[in-house]
Coordinates of C-alpha atoms and ligand atoms in Angstrom, one line a residue:
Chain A
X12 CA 8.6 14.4 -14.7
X13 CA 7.4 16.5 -11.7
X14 CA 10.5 18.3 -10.1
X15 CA 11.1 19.5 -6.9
X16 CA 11.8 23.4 -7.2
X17 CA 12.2 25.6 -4.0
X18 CA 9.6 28.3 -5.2
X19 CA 6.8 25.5 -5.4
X20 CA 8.0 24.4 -1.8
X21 CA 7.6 27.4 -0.6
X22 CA 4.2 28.1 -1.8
X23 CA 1.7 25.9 1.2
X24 CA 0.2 23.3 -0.4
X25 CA -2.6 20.8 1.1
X26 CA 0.5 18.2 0.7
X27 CA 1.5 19.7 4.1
X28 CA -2.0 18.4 6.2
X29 CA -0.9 14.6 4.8
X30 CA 1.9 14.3 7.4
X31 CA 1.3 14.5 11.0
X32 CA 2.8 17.1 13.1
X33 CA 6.5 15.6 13.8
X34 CA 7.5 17.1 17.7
X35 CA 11.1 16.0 18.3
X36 CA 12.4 16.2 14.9
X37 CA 11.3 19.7 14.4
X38 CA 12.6 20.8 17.5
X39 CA 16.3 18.9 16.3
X40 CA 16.0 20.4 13.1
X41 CA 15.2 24.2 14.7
X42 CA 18.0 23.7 17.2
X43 CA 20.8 22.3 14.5
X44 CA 19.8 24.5 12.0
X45 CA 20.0 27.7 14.4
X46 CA 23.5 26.5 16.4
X47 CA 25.3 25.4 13.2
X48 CA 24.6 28.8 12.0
X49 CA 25.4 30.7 14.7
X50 CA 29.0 28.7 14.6
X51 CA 29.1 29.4 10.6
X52 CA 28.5 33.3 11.8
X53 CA 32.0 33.1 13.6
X54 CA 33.9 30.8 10.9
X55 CA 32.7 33.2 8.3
X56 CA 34.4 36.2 10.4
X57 CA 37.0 34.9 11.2
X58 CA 37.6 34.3 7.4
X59 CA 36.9 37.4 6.3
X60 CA 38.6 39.0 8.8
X61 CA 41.6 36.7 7.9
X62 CA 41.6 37.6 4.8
X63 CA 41.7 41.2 5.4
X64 CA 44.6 40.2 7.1
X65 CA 46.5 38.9 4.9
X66 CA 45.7 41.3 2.3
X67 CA 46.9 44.0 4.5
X68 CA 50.3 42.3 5.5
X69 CA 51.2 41.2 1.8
X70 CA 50.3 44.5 1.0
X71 CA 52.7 46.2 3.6
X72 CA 55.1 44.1 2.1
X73 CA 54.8 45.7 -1.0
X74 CA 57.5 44.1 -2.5
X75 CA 60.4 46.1 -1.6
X76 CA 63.7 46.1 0.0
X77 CA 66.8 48.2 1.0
X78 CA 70.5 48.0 0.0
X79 CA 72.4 50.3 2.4
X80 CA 75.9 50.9 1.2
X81 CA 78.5 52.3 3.4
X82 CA 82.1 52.6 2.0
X83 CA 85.3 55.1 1.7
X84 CA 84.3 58.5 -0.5
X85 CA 86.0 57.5 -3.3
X86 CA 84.7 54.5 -3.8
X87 CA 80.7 54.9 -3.5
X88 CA 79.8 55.8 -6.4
X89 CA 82.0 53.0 -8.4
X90 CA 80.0 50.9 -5.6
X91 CA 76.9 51.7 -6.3
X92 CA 76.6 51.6 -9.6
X93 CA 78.4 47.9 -9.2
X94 CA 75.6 46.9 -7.1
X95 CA 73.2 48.4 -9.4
X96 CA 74.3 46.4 -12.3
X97 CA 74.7 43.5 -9.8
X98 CA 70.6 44.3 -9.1
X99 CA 69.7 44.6 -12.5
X100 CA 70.8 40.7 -13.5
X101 CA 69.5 39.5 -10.3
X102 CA 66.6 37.5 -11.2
X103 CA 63.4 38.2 -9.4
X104 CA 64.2 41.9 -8.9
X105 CA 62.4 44.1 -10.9
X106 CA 63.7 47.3 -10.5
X107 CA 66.3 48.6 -8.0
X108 CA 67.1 52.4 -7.9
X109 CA 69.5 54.7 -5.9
X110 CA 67.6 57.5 -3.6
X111 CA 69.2 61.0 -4.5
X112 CA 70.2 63.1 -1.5
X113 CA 66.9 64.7 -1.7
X114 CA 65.1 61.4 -0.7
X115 CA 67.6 60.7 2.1
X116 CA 67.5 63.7 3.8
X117 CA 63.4 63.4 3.6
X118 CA 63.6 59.9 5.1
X119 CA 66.0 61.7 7.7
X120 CA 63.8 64.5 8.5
X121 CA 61.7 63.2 11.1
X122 CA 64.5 62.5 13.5
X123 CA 67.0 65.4 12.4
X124 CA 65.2 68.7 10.8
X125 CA 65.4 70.0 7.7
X126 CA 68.7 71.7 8.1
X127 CA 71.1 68.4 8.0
X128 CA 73.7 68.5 5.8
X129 CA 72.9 65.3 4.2
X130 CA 76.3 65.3 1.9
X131 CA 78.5 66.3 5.2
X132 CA 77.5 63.1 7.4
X133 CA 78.9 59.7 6.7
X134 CA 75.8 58.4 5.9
X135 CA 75.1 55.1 3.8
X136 CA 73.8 55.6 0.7
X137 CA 70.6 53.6 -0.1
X138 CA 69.4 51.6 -2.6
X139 CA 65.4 50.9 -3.3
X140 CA 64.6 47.2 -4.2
X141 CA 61.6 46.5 -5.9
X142 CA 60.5 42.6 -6.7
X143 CA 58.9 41.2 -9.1
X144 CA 56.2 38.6 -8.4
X145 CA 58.4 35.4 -8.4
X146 CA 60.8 36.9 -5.6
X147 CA 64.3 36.4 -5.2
X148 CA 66.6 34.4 -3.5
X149 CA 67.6 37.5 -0.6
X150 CA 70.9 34.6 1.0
X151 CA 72.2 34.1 -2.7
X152 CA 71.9 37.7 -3.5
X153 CA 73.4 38.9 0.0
X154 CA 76.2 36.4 -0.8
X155 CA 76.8 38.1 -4.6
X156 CA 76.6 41.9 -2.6
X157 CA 79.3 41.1 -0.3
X158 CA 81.6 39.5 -3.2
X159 CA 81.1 42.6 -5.1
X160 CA 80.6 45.6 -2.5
X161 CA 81.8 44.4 0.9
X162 CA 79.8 47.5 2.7
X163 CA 77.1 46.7 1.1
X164 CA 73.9 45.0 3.5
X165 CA 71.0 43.8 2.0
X166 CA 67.7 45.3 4.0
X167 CA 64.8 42.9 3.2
X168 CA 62.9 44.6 6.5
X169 CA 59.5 43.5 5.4
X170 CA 60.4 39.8 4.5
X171 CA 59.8 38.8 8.4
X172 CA 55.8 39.6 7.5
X173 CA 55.5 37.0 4.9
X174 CA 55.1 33.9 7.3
X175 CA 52.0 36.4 9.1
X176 CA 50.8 36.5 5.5
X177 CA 50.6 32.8 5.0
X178 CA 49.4 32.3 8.4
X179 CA 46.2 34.7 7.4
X180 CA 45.8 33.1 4.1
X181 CA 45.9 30.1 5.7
X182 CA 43.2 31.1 8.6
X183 CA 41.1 32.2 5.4
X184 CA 41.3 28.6 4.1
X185 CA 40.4 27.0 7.7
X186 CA 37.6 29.4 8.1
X187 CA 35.8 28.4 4.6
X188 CA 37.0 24.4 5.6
X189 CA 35.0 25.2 8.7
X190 CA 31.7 26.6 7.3
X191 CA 32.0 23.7 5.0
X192 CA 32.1 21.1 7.8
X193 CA 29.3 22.8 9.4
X194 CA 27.6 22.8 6.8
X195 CA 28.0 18.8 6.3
X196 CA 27.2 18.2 9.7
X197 CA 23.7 20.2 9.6
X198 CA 22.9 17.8 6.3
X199 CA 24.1 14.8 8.4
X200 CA 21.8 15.8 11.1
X201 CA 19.3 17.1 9.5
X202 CA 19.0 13.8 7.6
X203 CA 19.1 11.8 10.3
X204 CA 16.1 13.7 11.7
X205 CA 14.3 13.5 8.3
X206 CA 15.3 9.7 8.1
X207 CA 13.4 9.4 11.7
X208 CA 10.5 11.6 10.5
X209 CA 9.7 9.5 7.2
X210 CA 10.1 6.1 9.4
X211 CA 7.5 7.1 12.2
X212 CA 5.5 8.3 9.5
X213 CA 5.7 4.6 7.1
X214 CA 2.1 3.9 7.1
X215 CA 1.0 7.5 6.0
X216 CA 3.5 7.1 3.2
X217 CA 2.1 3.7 2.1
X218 CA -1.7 5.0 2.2
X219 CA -0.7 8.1 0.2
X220 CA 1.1 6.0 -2.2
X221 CA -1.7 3.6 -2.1
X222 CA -3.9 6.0 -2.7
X223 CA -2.2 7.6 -6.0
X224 CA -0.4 10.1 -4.3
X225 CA 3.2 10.8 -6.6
X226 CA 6.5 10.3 -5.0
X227 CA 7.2 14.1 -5.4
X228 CA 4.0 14.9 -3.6
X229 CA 4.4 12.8 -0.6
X230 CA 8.3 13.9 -0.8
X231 CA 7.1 18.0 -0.7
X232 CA 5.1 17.5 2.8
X233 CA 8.4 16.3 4.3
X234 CA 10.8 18.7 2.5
X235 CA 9.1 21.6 2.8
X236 CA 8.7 21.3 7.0
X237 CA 12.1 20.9 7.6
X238 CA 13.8 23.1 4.9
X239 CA 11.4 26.1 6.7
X240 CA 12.4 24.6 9.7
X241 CA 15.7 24.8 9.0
X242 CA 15.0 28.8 7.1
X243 CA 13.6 29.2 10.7
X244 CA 16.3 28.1 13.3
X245 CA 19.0 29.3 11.0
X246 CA 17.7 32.8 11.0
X247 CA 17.7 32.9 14.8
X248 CA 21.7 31.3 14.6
X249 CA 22.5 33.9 12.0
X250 CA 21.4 36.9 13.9
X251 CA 22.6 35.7 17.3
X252 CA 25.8 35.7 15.6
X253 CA 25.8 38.9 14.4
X254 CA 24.6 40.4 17.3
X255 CA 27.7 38.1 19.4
X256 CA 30.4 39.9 16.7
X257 CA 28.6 43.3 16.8
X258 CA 29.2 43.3 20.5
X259 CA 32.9 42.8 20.3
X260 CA 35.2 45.8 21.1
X261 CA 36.2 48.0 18.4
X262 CA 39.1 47.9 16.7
X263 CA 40.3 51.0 17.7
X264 CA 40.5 50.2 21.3
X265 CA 43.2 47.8 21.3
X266 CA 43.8 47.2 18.0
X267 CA 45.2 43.7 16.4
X268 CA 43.6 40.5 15.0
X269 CA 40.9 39.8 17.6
X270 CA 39.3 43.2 17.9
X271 CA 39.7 43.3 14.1
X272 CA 37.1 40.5 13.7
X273 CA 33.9 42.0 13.3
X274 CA 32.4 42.5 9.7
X275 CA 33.2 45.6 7.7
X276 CA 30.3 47.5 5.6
X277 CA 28.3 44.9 3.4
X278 CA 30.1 42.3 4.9
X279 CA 27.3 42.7 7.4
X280 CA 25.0 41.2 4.4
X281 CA 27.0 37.9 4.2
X282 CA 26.0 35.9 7.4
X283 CA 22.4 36.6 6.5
X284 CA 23.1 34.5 3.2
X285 CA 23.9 31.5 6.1
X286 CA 20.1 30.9 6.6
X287 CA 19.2 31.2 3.1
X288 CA 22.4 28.2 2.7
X289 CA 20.7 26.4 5.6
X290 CA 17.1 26.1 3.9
X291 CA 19.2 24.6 0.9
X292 CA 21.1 22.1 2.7
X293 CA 18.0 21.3 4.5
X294 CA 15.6 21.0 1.2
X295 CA 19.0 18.8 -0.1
X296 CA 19.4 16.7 2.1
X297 CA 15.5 16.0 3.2
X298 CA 14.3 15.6 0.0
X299 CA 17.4 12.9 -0.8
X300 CA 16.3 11.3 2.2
X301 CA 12.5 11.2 1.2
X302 CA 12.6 9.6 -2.2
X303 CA 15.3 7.1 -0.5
X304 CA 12.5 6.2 1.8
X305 CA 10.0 6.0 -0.9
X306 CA 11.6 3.7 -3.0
X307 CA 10.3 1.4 -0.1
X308 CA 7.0 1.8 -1.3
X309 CA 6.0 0.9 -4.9
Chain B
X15 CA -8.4 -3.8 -18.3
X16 CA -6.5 -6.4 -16.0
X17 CA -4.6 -9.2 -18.0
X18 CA -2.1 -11.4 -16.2
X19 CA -0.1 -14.0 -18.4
X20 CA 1.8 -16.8 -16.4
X21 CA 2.2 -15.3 -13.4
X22 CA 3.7 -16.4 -10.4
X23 CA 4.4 -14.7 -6.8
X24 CA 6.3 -16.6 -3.7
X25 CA 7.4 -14.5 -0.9
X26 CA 10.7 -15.9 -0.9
X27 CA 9.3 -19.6 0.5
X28 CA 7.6 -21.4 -2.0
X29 CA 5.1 -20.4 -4.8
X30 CA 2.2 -18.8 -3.3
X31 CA 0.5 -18.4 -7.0
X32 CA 1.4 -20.0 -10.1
X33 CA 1.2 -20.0 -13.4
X34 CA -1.7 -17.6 -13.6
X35 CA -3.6 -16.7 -16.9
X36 CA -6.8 -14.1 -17.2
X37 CA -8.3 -11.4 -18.2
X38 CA -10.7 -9.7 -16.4
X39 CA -13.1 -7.4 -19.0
X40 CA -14.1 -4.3 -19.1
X41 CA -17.6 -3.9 -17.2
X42 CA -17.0 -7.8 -15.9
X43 CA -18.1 -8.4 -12.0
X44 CA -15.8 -11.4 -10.6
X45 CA -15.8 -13.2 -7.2
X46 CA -12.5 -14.5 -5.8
X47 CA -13.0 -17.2 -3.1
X48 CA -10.1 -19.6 -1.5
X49 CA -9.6 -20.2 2.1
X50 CA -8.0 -18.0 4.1
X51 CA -4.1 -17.9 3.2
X52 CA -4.8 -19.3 0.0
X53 CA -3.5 -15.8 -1.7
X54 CA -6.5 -13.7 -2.3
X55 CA -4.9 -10.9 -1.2
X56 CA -1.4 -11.2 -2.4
X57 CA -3.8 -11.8 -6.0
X58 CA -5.3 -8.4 -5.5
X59 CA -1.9 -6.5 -4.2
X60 CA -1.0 -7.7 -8.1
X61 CA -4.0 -5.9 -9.7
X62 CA -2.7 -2.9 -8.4
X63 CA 0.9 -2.9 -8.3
X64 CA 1.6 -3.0 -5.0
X65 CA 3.3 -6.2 -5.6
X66 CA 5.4 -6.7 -9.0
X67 CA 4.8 -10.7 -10.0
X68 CA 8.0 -13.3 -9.3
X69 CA 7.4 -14.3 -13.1
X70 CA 5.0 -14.0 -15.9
X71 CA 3.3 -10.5 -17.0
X72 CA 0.9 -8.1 -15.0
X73 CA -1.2 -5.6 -17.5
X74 CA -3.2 -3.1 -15.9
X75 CA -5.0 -1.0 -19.1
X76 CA -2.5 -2.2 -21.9
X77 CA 0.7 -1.5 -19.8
X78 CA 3.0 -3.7 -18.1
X79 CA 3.3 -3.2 -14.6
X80 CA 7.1 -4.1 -14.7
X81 CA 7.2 -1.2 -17.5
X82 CA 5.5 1.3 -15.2
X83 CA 7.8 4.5 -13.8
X84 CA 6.5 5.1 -10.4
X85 CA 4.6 8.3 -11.2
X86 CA 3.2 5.7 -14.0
X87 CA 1.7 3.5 -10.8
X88 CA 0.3 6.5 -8.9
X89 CA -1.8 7.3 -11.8
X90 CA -2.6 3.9 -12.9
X91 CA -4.0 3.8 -8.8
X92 CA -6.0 6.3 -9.5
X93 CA -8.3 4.6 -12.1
X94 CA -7.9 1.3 -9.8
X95 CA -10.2 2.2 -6.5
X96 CA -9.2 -0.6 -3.5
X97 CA -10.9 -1.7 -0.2
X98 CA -8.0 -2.9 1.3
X99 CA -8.4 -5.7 3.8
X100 CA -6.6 -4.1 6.8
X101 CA -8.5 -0.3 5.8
X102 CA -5.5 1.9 6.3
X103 CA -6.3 5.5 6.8
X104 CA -4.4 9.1 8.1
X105 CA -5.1 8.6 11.8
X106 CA -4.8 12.5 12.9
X107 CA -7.3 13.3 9.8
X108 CA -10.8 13.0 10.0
X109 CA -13.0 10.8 8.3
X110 CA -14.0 13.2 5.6
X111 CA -10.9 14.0 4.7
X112 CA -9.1 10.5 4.2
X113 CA -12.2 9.6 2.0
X114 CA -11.2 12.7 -0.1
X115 CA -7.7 11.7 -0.1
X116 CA -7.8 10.5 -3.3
X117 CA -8.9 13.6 -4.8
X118 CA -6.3 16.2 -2.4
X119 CA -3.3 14.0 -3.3
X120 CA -4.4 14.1 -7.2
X121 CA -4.4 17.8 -7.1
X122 CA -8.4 18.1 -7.8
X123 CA -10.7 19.4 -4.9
X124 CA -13.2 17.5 -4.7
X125 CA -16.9 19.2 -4.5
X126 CA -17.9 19.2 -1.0
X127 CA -21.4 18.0 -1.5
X128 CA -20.2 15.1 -3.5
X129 CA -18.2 13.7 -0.7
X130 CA -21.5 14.6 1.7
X131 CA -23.7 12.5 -0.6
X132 CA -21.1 9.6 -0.5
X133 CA -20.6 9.0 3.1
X134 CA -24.4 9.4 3.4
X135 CA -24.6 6.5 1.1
X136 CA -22.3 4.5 3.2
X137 CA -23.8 5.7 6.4
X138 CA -21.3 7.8 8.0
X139 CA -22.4 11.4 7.3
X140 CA -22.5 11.6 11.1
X141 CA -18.8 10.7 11.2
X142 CA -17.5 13.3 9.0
X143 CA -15.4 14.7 11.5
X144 CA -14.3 11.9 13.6
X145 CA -11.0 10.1 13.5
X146 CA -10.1 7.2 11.9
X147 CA -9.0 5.3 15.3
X148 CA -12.4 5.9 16.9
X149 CA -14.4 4.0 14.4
X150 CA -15.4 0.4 14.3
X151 CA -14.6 -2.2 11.9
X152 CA -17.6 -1.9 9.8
X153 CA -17.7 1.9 9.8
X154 CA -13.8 1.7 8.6
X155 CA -14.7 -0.7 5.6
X156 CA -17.6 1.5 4.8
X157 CA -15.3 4.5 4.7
X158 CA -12.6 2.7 2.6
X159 CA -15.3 1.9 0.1
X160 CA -16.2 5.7 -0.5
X161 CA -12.5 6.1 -0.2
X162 CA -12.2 3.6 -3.2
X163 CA -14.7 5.2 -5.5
X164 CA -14.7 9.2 -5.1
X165 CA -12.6 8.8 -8.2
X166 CA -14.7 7.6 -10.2
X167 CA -12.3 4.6 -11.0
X168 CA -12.8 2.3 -13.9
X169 CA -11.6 -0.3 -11.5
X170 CA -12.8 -1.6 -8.3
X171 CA -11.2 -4.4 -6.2
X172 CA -12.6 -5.0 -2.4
X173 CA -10.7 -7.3 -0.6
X174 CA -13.1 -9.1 2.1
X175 CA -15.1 -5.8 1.8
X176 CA -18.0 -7.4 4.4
X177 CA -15.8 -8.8 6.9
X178 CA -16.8 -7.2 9.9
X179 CA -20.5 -6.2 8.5
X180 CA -23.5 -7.4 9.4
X181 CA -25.8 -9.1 6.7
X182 CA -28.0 -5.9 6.3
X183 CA -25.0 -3.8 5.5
X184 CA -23.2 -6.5 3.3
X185 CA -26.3 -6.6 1.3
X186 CA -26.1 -2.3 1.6
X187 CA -22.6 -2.6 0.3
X188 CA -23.1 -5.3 -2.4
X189 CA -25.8 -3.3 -3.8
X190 CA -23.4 -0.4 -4.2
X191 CA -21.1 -2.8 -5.7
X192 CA -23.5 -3.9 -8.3
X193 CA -25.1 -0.4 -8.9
X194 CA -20.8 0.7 -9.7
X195 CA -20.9 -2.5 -12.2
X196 CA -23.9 -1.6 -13.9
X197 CA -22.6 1.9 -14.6
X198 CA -19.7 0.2 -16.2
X199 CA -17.0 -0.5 -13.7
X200 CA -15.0 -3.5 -13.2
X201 CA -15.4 -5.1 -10.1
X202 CA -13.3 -7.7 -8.2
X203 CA -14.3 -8.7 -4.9
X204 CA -12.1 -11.1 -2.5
X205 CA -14.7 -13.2 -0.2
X206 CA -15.0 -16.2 1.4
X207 CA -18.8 -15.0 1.6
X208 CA -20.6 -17.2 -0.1
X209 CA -24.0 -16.0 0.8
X210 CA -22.7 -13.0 -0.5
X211 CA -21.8 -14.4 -4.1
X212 CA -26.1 -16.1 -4.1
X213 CA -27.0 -13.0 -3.6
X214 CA -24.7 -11.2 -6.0
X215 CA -25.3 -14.1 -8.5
X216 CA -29.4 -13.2 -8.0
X217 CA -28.8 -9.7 -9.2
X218 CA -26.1 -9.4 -11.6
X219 CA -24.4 -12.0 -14.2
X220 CA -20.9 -12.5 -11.6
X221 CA -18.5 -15.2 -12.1
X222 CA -16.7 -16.6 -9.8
X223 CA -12.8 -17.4 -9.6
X224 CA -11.4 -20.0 -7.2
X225 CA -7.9 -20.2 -5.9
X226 CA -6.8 -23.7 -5.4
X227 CA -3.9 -25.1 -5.3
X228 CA -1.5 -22.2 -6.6
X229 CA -3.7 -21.9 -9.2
X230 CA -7.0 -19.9 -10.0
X231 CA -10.3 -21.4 -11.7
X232 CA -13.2 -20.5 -13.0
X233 CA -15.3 -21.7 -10.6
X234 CA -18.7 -23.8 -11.8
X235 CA -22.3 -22.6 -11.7
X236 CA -22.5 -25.0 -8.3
X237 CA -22.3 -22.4 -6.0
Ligands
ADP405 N1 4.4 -9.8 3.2 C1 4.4 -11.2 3.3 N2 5.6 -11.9 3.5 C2 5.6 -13.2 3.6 N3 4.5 -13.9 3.5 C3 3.3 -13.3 3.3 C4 3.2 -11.9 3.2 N4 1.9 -11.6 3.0 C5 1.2 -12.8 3.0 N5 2.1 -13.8 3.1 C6 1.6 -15.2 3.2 O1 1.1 -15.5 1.9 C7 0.0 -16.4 2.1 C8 -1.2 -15.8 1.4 O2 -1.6 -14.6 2.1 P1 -2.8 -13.7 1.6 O3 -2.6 -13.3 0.2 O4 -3.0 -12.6 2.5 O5 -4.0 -14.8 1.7 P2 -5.6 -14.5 1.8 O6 -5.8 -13.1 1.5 O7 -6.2 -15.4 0.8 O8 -6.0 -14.9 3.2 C9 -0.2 -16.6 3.6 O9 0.4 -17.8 3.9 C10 0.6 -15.4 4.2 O10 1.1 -15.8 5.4
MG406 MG1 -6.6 -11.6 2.6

């Protein structure tokens, strides 16, 4: 009938001069709250920073290979259009394309000028690869190139990125597992400090029960203390955090993962949604541990 | 107002209270006498549903007790005002405010002259502000009292409500008691007193219900 909502906790009540002041459990649930957050801070960034990661190296990926084709005048062009056909059947490829000598000697440029005589050099003739999302099978396919144009080698230069890319992905997964855990083991703790609470507090709960107080009443004194306890210590864990991450070295300096960790632009806003996620595990968890306790009572 | 039908209660040893049929009216002042262990409390921790009965049927104003939701029983307590025998109270809040307890946990401030007026009646206007834990034995009964009726409850049950009084302030009290009664209320008080009862009997038409032997009697006009 009368429910629990987290804008009427908010609001103070008299419900909140029923219960004595409760010393060591507020100070448990202020120092949980605030270190569990501050921990969350870091999972969270690593996370994101993960996942920039691995959106980044799947990116650089970008689904492309190289053939390079070297063989005797007269037969590169019967070669290339022989791998091309080969290409074109290969499952998992969507599109594979010969550069024109205008392409090569652009690719060349940076090491050799302008001026090189692209058509004059032996150079190997290459081949643009482009996947489609399944992939293909780059031993079965090298295999089929050799059988059909023995110069030709199969460049797959950004394939040794992938593993990086499931690493990050991964890291992303075990930075979300981690603010999960720590979000369980604030809502163990917090209950178990709620649970101590309601016990040294039995014979205030059976006079206000006696004296027709409703379970959600007597439940709201209790809830409401340690979910703004838990709003409270949170808030301090949060921007403790930040201020640790802010204080790292930029990415700039050195570059690579670590450096990279801090968070970007409104990812700023996100570890101040970890107090906000704190007050609800709190109110969760406290007021499931109230009416637990209050069943006691008829 | 308070109906029981066959009821029983045991602990978990044997039956404390058996078989137990009554009804006690609206407006109706009763007595409930029986030596010490004999129940007298566990019979009044029924009337208001602090106990559910072992068998038989509890009714407090048309409703089964056993049928109650528990937001059902906190508002059923609030029509049923109790002096309970061990006079429990909020230990860090003063006096006045655990006799207006009733009224904060119901959601209705009470007027502040109203609860003045009542502890003045029961002597404790001076105590307003003291703690709970600093008070005597009488001056805690005398505070569950007001406690029991700044609702203006239909029902009243006092369990050993003069225990630790003297005479002059039992007789303060029972006239209280008896002034609530004629205003309408149902009254049930647990005593071994039985001064108390002549003097109640001299004032106001109370019966009297014995517990013996598991079971509760009307008890004769001997007293
Ligand atoms: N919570 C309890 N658990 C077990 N036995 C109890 C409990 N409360 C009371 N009793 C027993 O029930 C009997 C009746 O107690 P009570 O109703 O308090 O009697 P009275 O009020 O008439 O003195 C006593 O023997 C007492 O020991
Ligand atoms: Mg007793």
């Amino acid at each position: 009938m009368t429910r629990l909502s987290l804008s009427r906790l908010l609001a103070p009540g008299p419900a909140d001069a029923v219960v004595p002041p409760s010393g060591h459990t507020a100070w448990l649930t202020l120092f949980t709250a605030g270190a569990m957050t501050f921990l969350a801070v870091f999972a969270l960034a690593l996370a994101l920073a993960s996942g920039r990661l691995a959106e980044r190296w799947a990116g650089a990926l970008e689904r492309t290979a190289t053939v390079r084709l070297s063989a005797p005048e007269d037969q590169i062009d019967r070669q290339v259009k022989a791998v091309l056909a080969l290409l074109s059947t290969t499952p998992g490829i969507a599109s594979a394309r010969a550069l024109d000598e205008e392409e090569q000697r652009k690719l060349l440029e940076p090491w050799f000028g302008p001026d090189l005589p692209v058509q004059a050099l032996p150079l190997p003739r290459l081949i643009e690869v482009v996947e489609d999302g399944a992939g293909y099978d780059a031993e079965g396919l090298r295999l089929r190139l050799t059988a059909e144009a023995p110069g030709a080698v199969l460049d797959d230069h950004a394939r040794w990125r992938r593993p990086l890319a499931v690493a990050a992905a991964r890291l992303v997964l075990l930075g979300w597992l981690s603010i999960g855990l720590i979000g369980l083991t604030m809502a163990a703790m917090i209950t178990l400090a709620a649970n101590a609470a309601l016990a040294a507090n039995a014979q205030v709960i059976r006079v206000l029960r006696l004296v027709g107080a409703r379970d959600s009443y007597i439940a709201r004194a209790f809830v409401r203390r340690f979910t703004l306890r838990a709003l409270a210590g949170a808030g301090v864990g949060a921007v403790a955090g930040m201020i640790g991450i802010a204080a790292l070295p930029g990415a700039e300096a050195a570059g690579g993962f670590l450096t990279g960790l801090g968070f970007q632009g409104a990812g700023w806003l996100l570890p101040l949604l970890l107090p906000f996620l704190a007050g609800g595990v709190a109110f969760a968890a406290t007021r499931a541990a109230a009416f637990r306790k209050l069943r006691e009572f008829h | 107002m308070i109906s029981f039908e066959n009821v029983a209660y045991n602990y978990g040893g044997g039956e404390l209270l058996s078989d137990i049929s009554l009804r006690l009216a609206p407006g109706s002042f009763h007595f409930l006498t029986g030596p010490s262990g004999a129940g007298k409390t566990t019979f009044l921790k029924l009337c208001y549903a602090e106990l559910l009965p072992t068998a038989g049927r509890v009714t407090l104003f048309d409703r089964e007790v056993r049928g109650l939701a528990r937001d059902d029983v906190a508002m059923t307590r609030r029509r049923i005002g109790v002096v309970h025998q061990d006079c429990q109270f909020l230990d860090h809040l003063p006096l006045g405010d655990n006799v207006a307890l009733p009224l904060t946990v119901a959601g209705r401030p009470g007027a502040a002259r109203d609860l003045a007026d009542l502890l003045a009646w029961v002597g404790l206007e001076r105590l307003t502000d003291a703690l709970p834990p600093s008070l005597s034995g009488g001056e805690r009964q005398r505070a569950a009292l007001a406690r029991a009726i700044i609702m203006g409850p239909d029902v009243i049950l006092a369990d050993e409500p003069t225990g630790n009084l003297d005479w002059e302030m039992s007789l303060r009290l029972l006239t209280l008691l008896v002034e609530l009664n004629r205003m309408g209320k149902t009254v049930l008080v647990a005593t071994h007193d039985l001064n108390l009862i002549r003097q109640a009997k001299s004032q106001i038409p109370a019966r009297v219900l014995r517990i013996a032997k598991r079971r509760i009697q009307l008890a004769g006009a001997d007293l």
